[in-house]
Tab-separated table of N, CA and C in Angstrom:
chain	number	residue	atom	x	y	z
A	1	MET	N	0.850	-1.173	0.000
A	1	MET	CA	0.000	0.000	0.000
A	1	MET	C	0.898	1.240	0.000
A	2	THR	N	0.675	2.131	-0.927
A	2	THR	CA	1.552	3.293	-1.041
A	2	THR	C	1.103	4.470	-0.182
A	3	ASP	N	-0.197	4.565	0.120
A	3	ASP	CA	-0.693	5.698	0.900
A	3	ASP	C	-1.701	5.223	1.944
A	4	PRO	N	-1.235	4.847	3.139
A	4	PRO	CA	-2.145	4.327	4.161
A	4	PRO	C	-3.138	5.360	4.690
A	5	ILE	N	-2.769	6.645	4.700
A	5	ILE	CA	-3.696	7.682	5.183
A	5	ILE	C	-4.865	7.823	4.207
A	6	ALA	N	-4.583	7.794	2.904
A	6	ALA	CA	-5.658	7.868	1.909
A	6	ALA	C	-6.566	6.652	2.016
A	7	ASP	N	-5.989	5.482	2.307
A	7	ASP	CA	-6.791	4.279	2.499
A	7	ASP	C	-7.717	4.440	3.702
A	8	MET	N	-7.207	5.014	4.787
A	8	MET	CA	-8.028	5.248	5.984
A	8	MET	C	-9.187	6.186	5.678
A	9	LEU	N	-8.899	7.289	4.990
A	9	LEU	CA	-9.940	8.259	4.657
A	9	LEU	C	-10.982	7.653	3.721
A	10	THR	N	-10.549	6.820	2.785
A	10	THR	CA	-11.481	6.167	1.869
A	10	THR	C	-12.368	5.179	2.606
A	11	ARG	N	-11.799	4.440	3.561
A	11	ARG	CA	-12.602	3.509	4.348
A	11	ARG	C	-13.654	4.257	5.172
A	12	ILE	N	-13.276	5.404	5.730
A	12	ILE	CA	-14.239	6.212	6.488
A	12	ILE	C	-15.334	6.722	5.558
A	13	ARG	N	-14.953	7.238	4.397
A	13	ARG	CA	-15.916	7.758	3.423
A	13	ARG	C	-16.888	6.669	2.955
A	14	ASN	N	-16.369	5.466	2.701
A	14	ASN	CA	-17.222	4.354	2.263
A	14	ASN	C	-18.154	3.900	3.378
A	15	ALA	N	-17.677	3.887	4.617
A	15	ALA	CA	-18.528	3.486	5.744
A	15	ALA	C	-19.654	4.488	5.956
A	16	ILE	N	-19.370	5.766	5.764
A	16	ILE	CA	-20.405	6.794	5.893
A	16	ILE	C	-21.453	6.618	4.798
A	17	THR	N	-21.014	6.353	3.584
A	17	THR	CA	-21.942	6.157	2.471
A	17	THR	C	-22.831	4.938	2.704
A	18	ALA	N	-22.259	3.893	3.307
A	18	ALA	CA	-23.013	2.668	3.571
A	18	ALA	C	-23.757	2.729	4.905
A	19	ARG	N	-23.685	3.857	5.625
A	19	ARG	CA	-24.363	4.056	6.918
A	19	ARG	C	-23.924	3.043	7.981
A	20	LYS	N	-22.652	2.713	8.002
A	20	LYS	CA	-22.124	1.789	8.994
A	20	LYS	C	-21.895	2.521	10.312
A	21	ALA	N	-22.001	1.806	11.421
A	21	ALA	CA	-21.775	2.391	12.744
A	21	ALA	C	-20.290	2.393	13.087
A	22	LYS	N	-19.551	1.386	12.602
A	22	LYS	CA	-18.128	1.253	12.895
A	22	LYS	C	-17.358	0.985	11.616
A	23	VAL	N	-16.087	1.343	11.643
A	23	VAL	CA	-15.192	1.016	10.536
A	23	VAL	C	-13.890	0.488	11.146
A	24	ILE	N	-13.369	-0.597	10.564
A	24	ILE	CA	-12.144	-1.227	11.061
A	24	ILE	C	-11.039	-0.989	10.047
A	25	ILE	N	-9.896	-0.503	10.554
A	25	ILE	CA	-8.784	-0.069	9.722
A	25	ILE	C	-7.510	-0.722	10.254
A	26	PRO	N	-6.561	-1.109	9.398
A	26	PRO	CA	-5.268	-1.581	9.906
A	26	PRO	C	-4.585	-0.479	10.723
A	27	LEU	N	-3.953	-0.871	11.822
A	27	LEU	CA	-3.415	0.080	12.788
A	27	LEU	C	-2.029	0.578	12.403
A	28	SER	N	-1.805	1.875	12.610
A	28	SER	CA	-0.471	2.474	12.610
A	28	SER	C	-0.524	3.658	13.567
A	29	LYS	N	0.632	4.124	13.986
A	29	LYS	CA	0.665	5.229	14.948
A	29	LYS	C	0.065	6.499	14.354
A	30	MET	N	0.376	6.773	13.093
A	30	MET	CA	-0.129	7.990	12.477
A	30	MET	C	-1.652	7.946	12.333
A	31	LYS	N	-2.195	6.797	11.925
A	31	LYS	CA	-3.647	6.659	11.801
A	31	LYS	C	-4.322	6.822	13.160
A	32	LEU	N	-3.695	6.286	14.211
A	32	LEU	CA	-4.240	6.416	15.556
A	32	LEU	C	-4.291	7.873	15.981
A	33	HIS	N	-3.235	8.631	15.695
A	33	HIS	CA	-3.214	10.053	16.057
A	33	HIS	C	-4.224	10.861	15.254
A	34	VAL	N	-4.378	10.542	13.968
A	34	VAL	CA	-5.378	11.228	13.143
A	34	VAL	C	-6.780	10.934	13.679
A	35	ALA	N	-7.032	9.672	14.055
A	35	ALA	CA	-8.337	9.296	14.602
A	35	ALA	C	-8.601	10.003	15.931
A	36	GLU	N	-7.582	10.163	16.760
A	36	GLU	CA	-7.757	10.876	18.025
A	36	GLU	C	-8.083	12.346	17.794
A	37	VAL	N	-7.479	12.960	16.777
A	37	VAL	CA	-7.807	14.346	16.438
A	37	VAL	C	-9.265	14.432	15.990
A	38	LEU	N	-9.717	13.482	15.170
A	38	LEU	CA	-11.118	13.473	14.728
A	38	LEU	C	-12.064	13.303	15.914
A	39	LYS	N	-11.685	12.486	16.882
A	39	LYS	CA	-12.523	12.298	18.073
A	39	LYS	C	-12.560	13.560	18.919
A	40	ASN	N	-11.401	14.194	19.121
A	40	ASN	CA	-11.341	15.419	19.924
A	40	ASN	C	-12.131	16.561	19.298
A	41	GLU	N	-12.220	16.567	17.971
A	41	GLU	CA	-12.963	17.614	17.280
A	41	GLU	C	-14.447	17.282	17.129
A	42	GLY	N	-14.866	16.073	17.554
A	42	GLY	CA	-16.274	15.712	17.547
A	42	GLY	C	-16.780	15.098	16.259
A	43	PHE	N	-15.890	14.651	15.379
A	43	PHE	CA	-16.334	14.052	14.120
A	43	PHE	C	-16.651	12.573	14.257
A	44	ILE	N	-16.032	11.893	15.238
A	44	ILE	CA	-16.341	10.489	15.496
A	44	ILE	C	-16.553	10.306	16.993
A	45	ASN	N	-17.264	9.228	17.365
A	45	ASN	CA	-17.586	8.985	18.774
A	45	ASN	C	-16.481	8.295	19.542
A	46	GLY	N	-15.853	7.312	18.961
A	46	GLY	CA	-14.877	6.545	19.720
A	46	GLY	C	-13.767	5.982	18.871
A	47	VAL	N	-12.619	5.739	19.522
A	47	VAL	CA	-11.451	5.156	18.882
A	47	VAL	C	-10.950	4.047	19.790
A	48	SER	N	-10.736	2.874	19.238
A	48	SER	CA	-10.138	1.799	20.021
A	48	SER	C	-9.179	1.013	19.136
A	49	SER	N	-8.124	0.500	19.750
A	49	SER	CA	-7.154	-0.291	19.009
A	49	SER	C	-7.004	-1.639	19.694
A	50	GLU	N	-6.732	-2.647	18.887
A	50	GLU	CA	-6.553	-3.993	19.429
A	50	GLU	C	-5.510	-4.720	18.601
A	51	GLU	N	-4.818	-5.632	19.237
A	51	GLU	CA	-3.799	-6.426	18.558
A	51	GLU	C	-4.444	-7.663	17.942
A	52	ASP	N	-3.991	-8.014	16.747
A	52	ASP	CA	-4.491	-9.224	16.098
A	52	ASP	C	-3.360	-10.188	15.771
A	53	GLY	N	-2.190	-9.965	16.342
A	53	GLY	CA	-1.055	-10.828	16.081
A	53	GLY	C	-0.199	-10.371	14.916
A	54	LYS	N	-0.724	-9.470	14.100
A	54	LYS	CA	0.032	-8.957	12.954
A	54	LYS	C	0.287	-7.470	13.163
A	55	GLN	N	-0.499	-6.663	12.498
A	55	GLN	CA	-0.329	-5.217	12.527
A	55	GLN	C	-1.189	-4.568	13.601
A	56	GLY	N	-2.320	-5.142	13.895
A	56	GLY	CA	-3.272	-4.542	14.821
A	56	GLY	C	-4.424	-3.927	14.059
A	57	LEU	N	-5.512	-3.665	14.766
A	57	LEU	CA	-6.702	-3.095	14.143
A	57	LEU	C	-7.129	-1.840	14.885
A	58	LEU	N	-7.585	-0.861	14.145
A	58	LEU	CA	-8.108	0.387	14.686
A	58	LEU	C	-9.598	0.423	14.367
A	59	THR	N	-10.431	0.567	15.415
A	59	THR	CA	-11.874	0.611	15.225
A	59	THR	C	-12.384	2.009	15.523
A	60	LEU	N	-13.093	2.602	14.570
A	60	LEU	CA	-13.662	3.936	14.730
A	60	LEU	C	-15.179	3.824	14.804
A	61	GLU	N	-15.776	4.472	15.790
A	61	GLU	CA	-17.232	4.529	15.895
A	61	GLU	C	-17.684	5.852	15.282
A	62	LEU	N	-18.412	5.760	14.190
A	62	LEU	CA	-18.854	6.955	13.477
A	62	LEU	C	-19.990	7.632	14.222
A	63	ARG	N	-20.093	8.937	14.056
A	63	ARG	CA	-21.081	9.721	14.784
A	63	ARG	C	-22.217	10.145	13.857
A	64	TYR	N	-23.441	9.824	14.259
A	64	TYR	CA	-24.641	10.210	13.513
A	64	TYR	C	-25.556	11.003	14.444
A	65	ASP	N	-26.381	11.895	13.874
A	65	ASP	CA	-27.349	12.630	14.690
A	65	ASP	C	-28.706	11.931	14.629
A	66	ASN	N	-29.742	12.569	15.162
A	66	ASN	CA	-31.079	11.960	15.205
A	66	ASN	C	-31.681	11.743	13.819
A	67	ASN	N	-31.296	12.563	12.852
A	67	ASN	CA	-31.803	12.427	11.478
A	67	ASN	C	-30.967	11.461	10.651
A	68	ASN	N	-30.051	10.734	11.292
A	68	ASN	CA	-29.163	9.777	10.646
A	68	ASN	C	-28.205	10.452	9.664
A	69	ASP	N	-27.872	11.719	9.934
A	69	ASP	CA	-26.854	12.421	9.156
A	69	ASP	C	-25.522	12.297	9.879
A	70	ASN	N	-24.461	12.090	9.120
A	70	ASN	CA	-23.148	11.915	9.719
A	70	ASN	C	-22.521	13.256	10.060
A	71	ALA	N	-21.661	13.266	11.079
A	71	ALA	CA	-20.957	14.483	11.458
A	71	ALA	C	-19.938	14.870	10.395
A	72	ILE	N	-19.413	13.888	9.672
A	72	ILE	CA	-18.443	14.154	8.601
A	72	ILE	C	-19.218	14.304	7.296
A	73	GLN	N	-19.270	15.527	6.781
A	73	GLN	CA	-19.937	15.770	5.502
A	73	GLN	C	-18.988	15.521	4.331
A	74	GLY	N	-17.717	15.747	4.548
A	74	GLY	CA	-16.725	15.524	3.509
A	74	GLY	C	-15.352	15.343	4.118
A	75	ILE	N	-14.524	14.566	3.446
A	75	ILE	CA	-13.167	14.312	3.914
A	75	ILE	C	-12.284	14.178	2.683
A	76	ARG	N	-11.130	14.870	2.672
A	76	ARG	CA	-10.308	14.935	1.461
A	76	ARG	C	-8.830	14.880	1.817
A	77	ARG	N	-8.073	14.090	1.102
A	77	ARG	CA	-6.624	14.006	1.273
A	77	ARG	C	-6.000	15.180	0.554
A	78	VAL	N	-5.069	15.876	1.222
A	78	VAL	CA	-4.428	17.040	0.611
A	78	VAL	C	-3.027	16.678	0.125
A	79	SER	N	-2.162	16.280	1.026
A	79	SER	CA	-0.782	15.940	0.679
A	79	SER	C	-0.712	14.470	0.304
A	80	ARG	N	-0.296	14.207	-0.925
A	80	ARG	CA	-0.220	12.836	-1.413
A	80	ARG	C	1.247	12.443	-1.571
A	81	PRO	N	1.548	11.136	-1.661
A	81	PRO	CA	2.950	10.734	-1.815
A	81	PRO	C	3.600	11.315	-3.063
A	82	GLY	N	2.849	11.502	-4.128
A	82	GLY	CA	3.415	12.060	-5.352
A	82	GLY	C	3.487	13.568	-5.364
A	83	GLN	N	2.745	14.220	-4.470
A	83	GLN	CA	2.735	15.684	-4.412
A	83	GLN	C	2.499	16.112	-2.970
A	84	ARG	N	3.580	16.239	-2.237
A	84	ARG	CA	3.494	16.645	-0.839
A	84	ARG	C	3.113	18.121	-0.761
A	85	THR	N	2.288	18.470	0.225
A	85	THR	CA	1.839	19.844	0.405
A	85	THR	C	2.206	20.297	1.806
A	86	TYR	N	3.009	21.342	1.879
A	86	TYR	CA	3.447	21.906	3.152
A	86	TYR	C	2.914	23.323	3.272
A	87	ALA	N	2.732	23.784	4.509
A	87	ALA	CA	2.222	25.135	4.720
A	87	ALA	C	2.923	25.750	5.919
A	88	ARG	N	3.296	27.009	5.785
A	88	ARG	CA	3.836	27.751	6.923
A	88	ARG	C	2.674	28.215	7.788
A	89	THR	N	2.989	28.791	8.924
A	89	THR	CA	1.949	29.228	9.859
A	89	THR	C	0.992	30.223	9.210
A	90	ASP	N	1.520	31.162	8.444
A	90	ASP	CA	0.667	32.181	7.831
A	90	ASP	C	-0.069	31.668	6.592
A	91	GLN	N	0.231	30.444	6.140
A	91	GLN	CA	-0.425	29.885	4.961
A	91	GLN	C	-1.378	28.734	5.295
A	92	LEU	N	-1.659	28.498	6.573
A	92	LEU	CA	-2.545	27.398	6.951
A	92	LEU	C	-3.963	27.686	6.465
A	93	PRO	N	-4.625	26.702	5.861
A	93	PRO	CA	-5.951	26.952	5.267
A	93	PRO	C	-7.056	27.014	6.312
A	94	ARG	N	-8.121	27.734	5.983
A	94	ARG	CA	-9.348	27.723	6.772
A	94	ARG	C	-10.363	26.913	5.972
A	95	VAL	N	-10.738	25.760	6.502
A	95	VAL	CA	-11.614	24.835	5.787
A	95	VAL	C	-13.057	25.264	5.989
A	96	ARG	N	-13.758	25.493	4.892
A	96	ARG	CA	-15.170	25.892	4.915
A	96	ARG	C	-15.399	27.085	5.840
A	97	SER	N	-14.558	28.075	5.742
A	97	SER	CA	-14.635	29.318	6.539
A	97	SER	C	-14.646	29.038	8.039
A	98	GLY	N	-13.876	28.043	8.462
A	98	GLY	CA	-13.758	27.728	9.879
A	98	GLY	C	-14.704	26.657	10.372
A	99	LEU	N	-15.612	26.156	9.529
A	99	LEU	CA	-16.543	25.112	9.951
A	99	LEU	C	-15.915	23.724	9.905
A	100	GLY	N	-14.845	23.561	9.163
A	100	GLY	CA	-14.141	22.289	9.090
A	100	GLY	C	-12.758	22.420	9.684
A	101	ILE	N	-11.993	21.344	9.609
A	101	ILE	CA	-10.630	21.362	10.124
A	101	ILE	C	-9.674	20.832	9.069
A	102	ALA	N	-8.433	21.257	9.176
A	102	ALA	CA	-7.348	20.666	8.402
A	102	ALA	C	-6.440	19.978	9.411
A	103	ILE	N	-6.068	18.748	9.130
A	103	ILE	CA	-5.180	17.999	10.012
A	103	ILE	C	-3.794	18.029	9.389
A	104	LEU	N	-2.799	18.400	10.193
A	104	LEU	CA	-1.452	18.455	9.682
A	104	LEU	C	-0.481	17.826	10.659
A	105	THR	N	0.646	17.406	10.129
A	105	THR	CA	1.695	16.849	10.954
A	105	THR	C	2.791	17.900	11.079
A	106	THR	N	3.175	18.167	12.322
A	106	THR	CA	4.180	19.185	12.611
A	106	THR	C	5.326	18.539	13.375
A	107	SER	N	6.296	19.352	13.755
A	107	SER	CA	7.394	18.844	14.562
A	107	SER	C	6.931	18.499	15.979
A	108	LYS	N	5.775	19.000	16.399
A	108	LYS	CA	5.225	18.714	17.725
A	108	LYS	C	4.131	17.648	17.679
A	109	GLY	N	3.920	16.995	16.550
A	109	GLY	CA	2.932	15.939	16.432
A	109	GLY	C	1.815	16.300	15.471
A	110	ILE	N	0.789	15.462	15.440
A	110	ILE	CA	-0.350	15.657	14.541
A	110	ILE	C	-1.405	16.486	15.259
A	111	MET	N	-1.874	17.544	14.597
A	111	MET	CA	-2.829	18.466	15.211
A	111	MET	C	-3.658	19.157	14.139
A	112	THR	N	-4.671	19.902	14.596
A	112	THR	CA	-5.490	20.685	13.677
A	112	THR	C	-4.767	21.976	13.314
A	113	GLU	N	-5.288	22.648	12.298
A	113	GLU	CA	-4.646	23.898	11.885
A	113	GLU	C	-4.842	24.990	12.929
A	114	ARG	N	-5.914	24.917	13.724
A	114	ARG	CA	-6.129	25.914	14.778
A	114	ARG	C	-5.060	25.807	15.861
A	115	GLU	N	-4.778	24.573	16.293
A	115	GLU	CA	-3.729	24.365	17.295
A	115	GLU	C	-2.371	24.781	16.751
A	116	ALA	N	-2.116	24.486	15.484
A	116	ALA	CA	-0.836	24.852	14.871
A	116	ALA	C	-0.688	26.373	14.804
A	117	ARG	N	-1.794	27.080	14.513
A	117	ARG	CA	-1.740	28.542	14.497
A	117	ARG	C	-1.415	29.093	15.879
A	118	LYS	N	-2.042	28.521	16.934
A	118	LYS	CA	-1.785	28.984	18.294
A	118	LYS	C	-0.336	28.760	18.703
A	119	GLN	N	0.241	27.625	18.259
A	119	GLN	CA	1.622	27.302	18.618
A	119	GLN	C	2.631	27.844	17.607
A	120	ASN	N	2.151	28.568	16.592
A	120	ASN	CA	2.986	29.180	15.568
A	120	ASN	C	3.823	28.122	14.837
A	121	LEU	N	3.137	27.058	14.371
A	121	LEU	CA	3.799	25.956	13.684
A	121	LEU	C	3.235	25.775	12.288
A	122	GLY	N	4.058	25.270	11.401
A	122	GLY	CA	3.634	24.863	10.078
A	122	GLY	C	3.911	23.383	9.925
A	123	GLY	N	3.555	22.815	8.791
A	123	GLY	CA	3.826	21.407	8.575
A	123	GLY	C	3.179	20.883	7.318
A	124	GLU	N	3.116	19.565	7.225
A	124	GLU	CA	2.529	18.909	6.061
A	124	GLU	C	1.029	18.745	6.260
A	125	LEU	N	0.235	19.219	5.308
A	125	LEU	CA	-1.220	19.115	5.376
A	125	LEU	C	-1.631	17.700	4.988
A	126	LEU	N	-2.174	16.957	5.948
A	126	LEU	CA	-2.593	15.588	5.666
A	126	LEU	C	-3.943	15.536	4.989
A	127	CYS	N	-4.969	16.164	5.602
A	127	CYS	CA	-6.315	16.086	5.055
A	127	CYS	C	-7.172	17.234	5.568
A	128	GLU	N	-8.326	17.368	4.938
A	128	GLU	CA	-9.343	18.341	5.361
A	128	GLU	C	-10.621	17.587	5.654
A	129	VAL	N	-11.301	17.977	6.748
A	129	VAL	CA	-12.550	17.339	7.160
A	129	VAL	C	-13.568	18.431	7.414
A	130	TRP	N	-14.793	18.261	6.900
A	130	TRP	CA	-15.860	19.225	7.169
A	130	TRP	C	-17.174	18.508	7.309
């Protein structure tokens, strides 16, 4: 697999389209941190990881409201292996005029663009969620 983050985002997008309550993804540290950011921002309900003897599994509980609408309306990969996208502090994007988030990896770890602005950090833009 050349892009595990894109695979994770695609699995989430497909689970939302199929109205699934949970999605199971192969585990990695970066995917776990991205999932924790999504949970902290209120896009998913829960994150759990378990060992399966190989790589491990990451289980995400998707969040739906009373009308069965998902909290994630859209999710998009920004920086790809063939075209990496980096942003300085003053160039960090505002997703949907502040209604969404951009997740980026910095020297201090994986965080949203709001946290990166507060800490005056730039980094690689992983994805946008709204």
